[in-house]
Tab-separated table of C-alpha atoms in Angstrom:
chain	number	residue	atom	x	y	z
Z	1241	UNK	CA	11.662	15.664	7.872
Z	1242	UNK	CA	9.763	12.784	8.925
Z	1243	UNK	CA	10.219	11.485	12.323
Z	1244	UNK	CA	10.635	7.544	12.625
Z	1245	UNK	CA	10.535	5.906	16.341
Z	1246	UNK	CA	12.403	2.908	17.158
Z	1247	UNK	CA	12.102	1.128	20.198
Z	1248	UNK	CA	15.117	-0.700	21.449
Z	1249	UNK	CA	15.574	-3.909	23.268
Z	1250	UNK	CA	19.096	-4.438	22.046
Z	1251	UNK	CA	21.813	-1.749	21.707
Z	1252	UNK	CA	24.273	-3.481	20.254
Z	1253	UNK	CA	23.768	-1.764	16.816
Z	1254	UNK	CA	22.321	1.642	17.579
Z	1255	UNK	CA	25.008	3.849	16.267
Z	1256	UNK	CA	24.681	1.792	13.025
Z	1257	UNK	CA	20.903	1.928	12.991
Z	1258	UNK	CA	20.982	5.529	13.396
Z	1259	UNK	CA	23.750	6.356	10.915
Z	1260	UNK	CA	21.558	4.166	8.458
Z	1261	UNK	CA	18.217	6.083	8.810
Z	1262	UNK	CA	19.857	9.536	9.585
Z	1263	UNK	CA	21.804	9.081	5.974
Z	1264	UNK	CA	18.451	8.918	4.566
Z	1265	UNK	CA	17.234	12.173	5.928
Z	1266	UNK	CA	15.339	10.808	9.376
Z	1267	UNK	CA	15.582	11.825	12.504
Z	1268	UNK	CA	16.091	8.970	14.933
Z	1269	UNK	CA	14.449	8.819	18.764
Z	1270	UNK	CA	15.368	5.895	20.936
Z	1271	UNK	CA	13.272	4.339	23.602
Z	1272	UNK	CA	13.079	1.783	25.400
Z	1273	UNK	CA	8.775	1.099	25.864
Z	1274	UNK	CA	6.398	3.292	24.574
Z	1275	UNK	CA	4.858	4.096	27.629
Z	1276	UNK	CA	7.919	6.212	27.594
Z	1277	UNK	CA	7.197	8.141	24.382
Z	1278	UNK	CA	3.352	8.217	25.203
Z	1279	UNK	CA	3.230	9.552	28.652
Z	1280	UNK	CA	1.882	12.838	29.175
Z	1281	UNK	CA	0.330	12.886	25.495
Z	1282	UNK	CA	-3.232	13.407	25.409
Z	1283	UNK	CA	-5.578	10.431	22.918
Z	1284	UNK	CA	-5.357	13.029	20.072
Z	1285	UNK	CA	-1.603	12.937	20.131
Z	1286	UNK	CA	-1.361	9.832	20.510
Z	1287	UNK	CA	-3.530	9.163	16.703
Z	1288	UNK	CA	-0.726	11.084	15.344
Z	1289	UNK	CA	0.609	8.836	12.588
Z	1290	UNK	CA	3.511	7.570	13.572
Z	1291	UNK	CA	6.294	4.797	11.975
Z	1292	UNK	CA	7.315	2.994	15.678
Z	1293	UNK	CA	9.314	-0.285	14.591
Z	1294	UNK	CA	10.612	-2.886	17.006
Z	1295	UNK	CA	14.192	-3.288	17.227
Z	1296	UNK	CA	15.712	-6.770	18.831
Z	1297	UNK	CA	18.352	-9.180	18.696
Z	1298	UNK	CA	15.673	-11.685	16.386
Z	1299	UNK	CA	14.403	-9.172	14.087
Z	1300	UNK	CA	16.895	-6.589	13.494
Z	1301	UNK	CA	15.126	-4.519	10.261
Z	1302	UNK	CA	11.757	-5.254	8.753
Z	1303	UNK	CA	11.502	-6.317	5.453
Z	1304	UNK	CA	10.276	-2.706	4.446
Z	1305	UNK	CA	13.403	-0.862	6.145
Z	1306	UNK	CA	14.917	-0.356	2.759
Z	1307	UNK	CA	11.885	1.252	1.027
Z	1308	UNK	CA	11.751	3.433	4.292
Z	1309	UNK	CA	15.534	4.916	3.513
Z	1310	UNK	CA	14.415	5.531	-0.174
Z	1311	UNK	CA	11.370	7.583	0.806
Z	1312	UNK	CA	8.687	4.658	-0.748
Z	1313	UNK	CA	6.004	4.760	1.107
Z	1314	UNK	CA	3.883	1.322	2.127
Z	1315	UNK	CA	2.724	-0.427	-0.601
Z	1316	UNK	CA	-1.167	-1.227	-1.460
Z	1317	UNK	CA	-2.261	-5.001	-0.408
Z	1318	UNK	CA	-4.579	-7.252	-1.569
Z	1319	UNK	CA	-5.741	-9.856	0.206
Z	1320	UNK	CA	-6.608	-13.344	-2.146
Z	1321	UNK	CA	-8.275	-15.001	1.038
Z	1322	UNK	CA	-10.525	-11.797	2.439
Z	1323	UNK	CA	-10.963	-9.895	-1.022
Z	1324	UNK	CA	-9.667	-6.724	0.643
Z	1325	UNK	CA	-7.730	-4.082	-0.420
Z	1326	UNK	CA	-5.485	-2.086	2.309
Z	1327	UNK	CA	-3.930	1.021	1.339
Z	1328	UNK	CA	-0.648	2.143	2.411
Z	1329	UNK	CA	-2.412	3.881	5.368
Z	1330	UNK	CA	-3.560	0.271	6.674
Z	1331	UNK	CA	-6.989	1.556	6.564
Z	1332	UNK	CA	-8.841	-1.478	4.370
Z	1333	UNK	CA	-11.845	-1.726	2.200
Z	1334	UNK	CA	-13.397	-4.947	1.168
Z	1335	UNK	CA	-13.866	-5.522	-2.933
Z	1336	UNK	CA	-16.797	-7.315	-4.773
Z	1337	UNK	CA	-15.977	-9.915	-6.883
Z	1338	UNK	CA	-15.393	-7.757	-10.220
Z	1339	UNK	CA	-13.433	-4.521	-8.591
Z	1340	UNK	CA	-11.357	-7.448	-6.720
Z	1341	UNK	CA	-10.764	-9.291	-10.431
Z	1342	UNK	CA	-9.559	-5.719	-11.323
Z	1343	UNK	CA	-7.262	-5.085	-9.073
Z	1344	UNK	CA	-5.740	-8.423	-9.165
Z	1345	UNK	CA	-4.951	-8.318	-12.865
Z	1346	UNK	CA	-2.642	-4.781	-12.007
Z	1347	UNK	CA	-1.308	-7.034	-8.838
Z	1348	UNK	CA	0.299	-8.862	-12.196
Z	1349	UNK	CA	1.783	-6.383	-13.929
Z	1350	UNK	CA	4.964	-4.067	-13.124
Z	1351	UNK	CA	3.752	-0.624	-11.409
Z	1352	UNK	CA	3.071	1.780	-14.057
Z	1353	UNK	CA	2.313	-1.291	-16.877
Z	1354	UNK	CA	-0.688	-0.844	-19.114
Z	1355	UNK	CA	-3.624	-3.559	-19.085
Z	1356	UNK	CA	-5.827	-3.234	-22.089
Z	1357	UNK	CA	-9.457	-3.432	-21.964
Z	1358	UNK	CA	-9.788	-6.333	-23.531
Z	1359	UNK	CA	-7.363	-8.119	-21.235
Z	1360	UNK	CA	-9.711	-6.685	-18.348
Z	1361	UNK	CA	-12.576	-7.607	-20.043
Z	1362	UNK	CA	-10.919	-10.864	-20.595
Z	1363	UNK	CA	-10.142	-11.521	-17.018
Z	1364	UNK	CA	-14.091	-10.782	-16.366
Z	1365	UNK	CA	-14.771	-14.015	-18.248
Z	1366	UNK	CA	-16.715	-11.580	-20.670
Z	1367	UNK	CA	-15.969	-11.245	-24.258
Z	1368	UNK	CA	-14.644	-8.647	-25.720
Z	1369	UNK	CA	-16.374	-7.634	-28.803
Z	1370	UNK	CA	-20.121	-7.648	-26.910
Z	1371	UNK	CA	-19.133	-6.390	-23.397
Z	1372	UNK	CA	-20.371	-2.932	-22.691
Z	1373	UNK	CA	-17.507	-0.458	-22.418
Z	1374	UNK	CA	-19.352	1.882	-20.344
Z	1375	UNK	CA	-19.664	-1.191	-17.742
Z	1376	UNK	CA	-16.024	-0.979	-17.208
Z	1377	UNK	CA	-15.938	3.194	-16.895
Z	1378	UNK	CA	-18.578	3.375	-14.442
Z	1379	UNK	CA	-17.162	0.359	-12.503
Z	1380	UNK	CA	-13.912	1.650	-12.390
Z	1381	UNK	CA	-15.220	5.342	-11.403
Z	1382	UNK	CA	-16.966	3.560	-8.589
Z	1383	UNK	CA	-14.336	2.018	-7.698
Z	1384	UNK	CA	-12.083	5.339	-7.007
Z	1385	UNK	CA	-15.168	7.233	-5.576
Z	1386	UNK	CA	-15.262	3.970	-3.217
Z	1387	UNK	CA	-11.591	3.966	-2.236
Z	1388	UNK	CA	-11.413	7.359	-1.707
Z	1389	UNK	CA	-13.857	8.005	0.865
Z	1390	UNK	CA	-13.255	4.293	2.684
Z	1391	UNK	CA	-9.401	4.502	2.192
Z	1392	UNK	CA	-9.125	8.217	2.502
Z	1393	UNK	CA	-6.817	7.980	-0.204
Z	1394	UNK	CA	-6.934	8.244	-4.185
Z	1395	UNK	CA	-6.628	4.955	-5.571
Z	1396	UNK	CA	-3.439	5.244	-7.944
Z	1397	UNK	CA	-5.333	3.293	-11.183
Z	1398	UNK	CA	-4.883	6.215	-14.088
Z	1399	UNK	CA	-6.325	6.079	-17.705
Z	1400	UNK	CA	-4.040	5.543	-20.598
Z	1401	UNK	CA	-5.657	6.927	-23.442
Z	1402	UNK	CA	-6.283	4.829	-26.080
Z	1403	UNK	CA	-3.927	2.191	-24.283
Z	1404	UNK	CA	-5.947	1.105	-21.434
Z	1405	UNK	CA	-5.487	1.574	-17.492
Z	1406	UNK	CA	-2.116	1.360	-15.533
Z	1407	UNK	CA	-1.587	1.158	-11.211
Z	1408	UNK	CA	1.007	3.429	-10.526
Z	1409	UNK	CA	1.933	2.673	-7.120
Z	1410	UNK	CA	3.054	-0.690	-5.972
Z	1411	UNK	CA	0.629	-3.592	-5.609
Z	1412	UNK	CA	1.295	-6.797	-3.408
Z	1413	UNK	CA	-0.816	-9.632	-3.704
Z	1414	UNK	CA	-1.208	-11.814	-0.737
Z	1415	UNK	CA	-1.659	-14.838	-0.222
């Protein structure tokens, strides 16, 4: 069971809160600071990873408290302005220009959709018909080597045989 902290500054709907999250297999520990929750913990267990969401009268859930009760994890970002991509660890690796064109074209599809090479290739301003296909498998390869030891995560962009390439997680783009 995963443990998620939420720190209080209004108790008006605690029972509710925790009748919410407990339904959904968490178990809930109220505080009111964290100095509270981090006193007496030494730096190491402190880095423990940790959900700790603030709780108040002005922003009573975050806008990913329904994903939490379903299980979803965070979902990967990219960033449009900074040509980053942060995984759902919030660690974040910066793209060049092609592995960021990419990723964006999966950031318009539905998770799990299948984007043909030639609509990659397409989106690389490169035509079809002379564009080296081994360019895209080693770029993508790179790519996954690259997330994997900067992210410390497996980037979630599978091959489709025959089809093309699909992102199997959930992709926001922003802005």
């Amino acid at each position: 069971m995963m443990t998620l902290l939420l720190l209080k500054d209004d108790t008006r709907n605690e029972n509710e809160i925790c009748d919410f999250f407990s339904s959904a297999g968490y178990q809930i520990n109220w505080s009111e600071t964290s100095a509270t929750l981090l006193a007496g913990q030494s730096p190491s267990e402190q880095n423990r990873s940790i959900t700790i969401l603030q709780m108040d009268h002005t922003h009573p859930f975050p806008p990913d408290i329904a994903n939490l009760t379903r299980g979803i994890t965070l979902p990967w970002r990219l960033s449009m302005h900074q040509r980053t991509l942060t995984a759902p660890n919030n660690n974040q690796i910066k793209l060049t220009s092609l592995e960021f064109t990419l990723v964006k074209t999966f950031a318009m599809l539905e998770i799990g959709e299948v984007a043909s090479r030639r609509r990659i290739i397409g989106e690389f301003g490169e035509h079809y018909l002379s564009y080296d296909q081994n360019r895209l498998d080693t770029m993508i390869m790179r790519l996954r080597k690259k997330i994997r030891h900067g992210l410390g995560m497996a980037l979630p962009l599978n091959t489709v045989r025959v089809r093309g390439f699909s992102f199997d997680d959930l992709l926001i783009l922003d802005h």
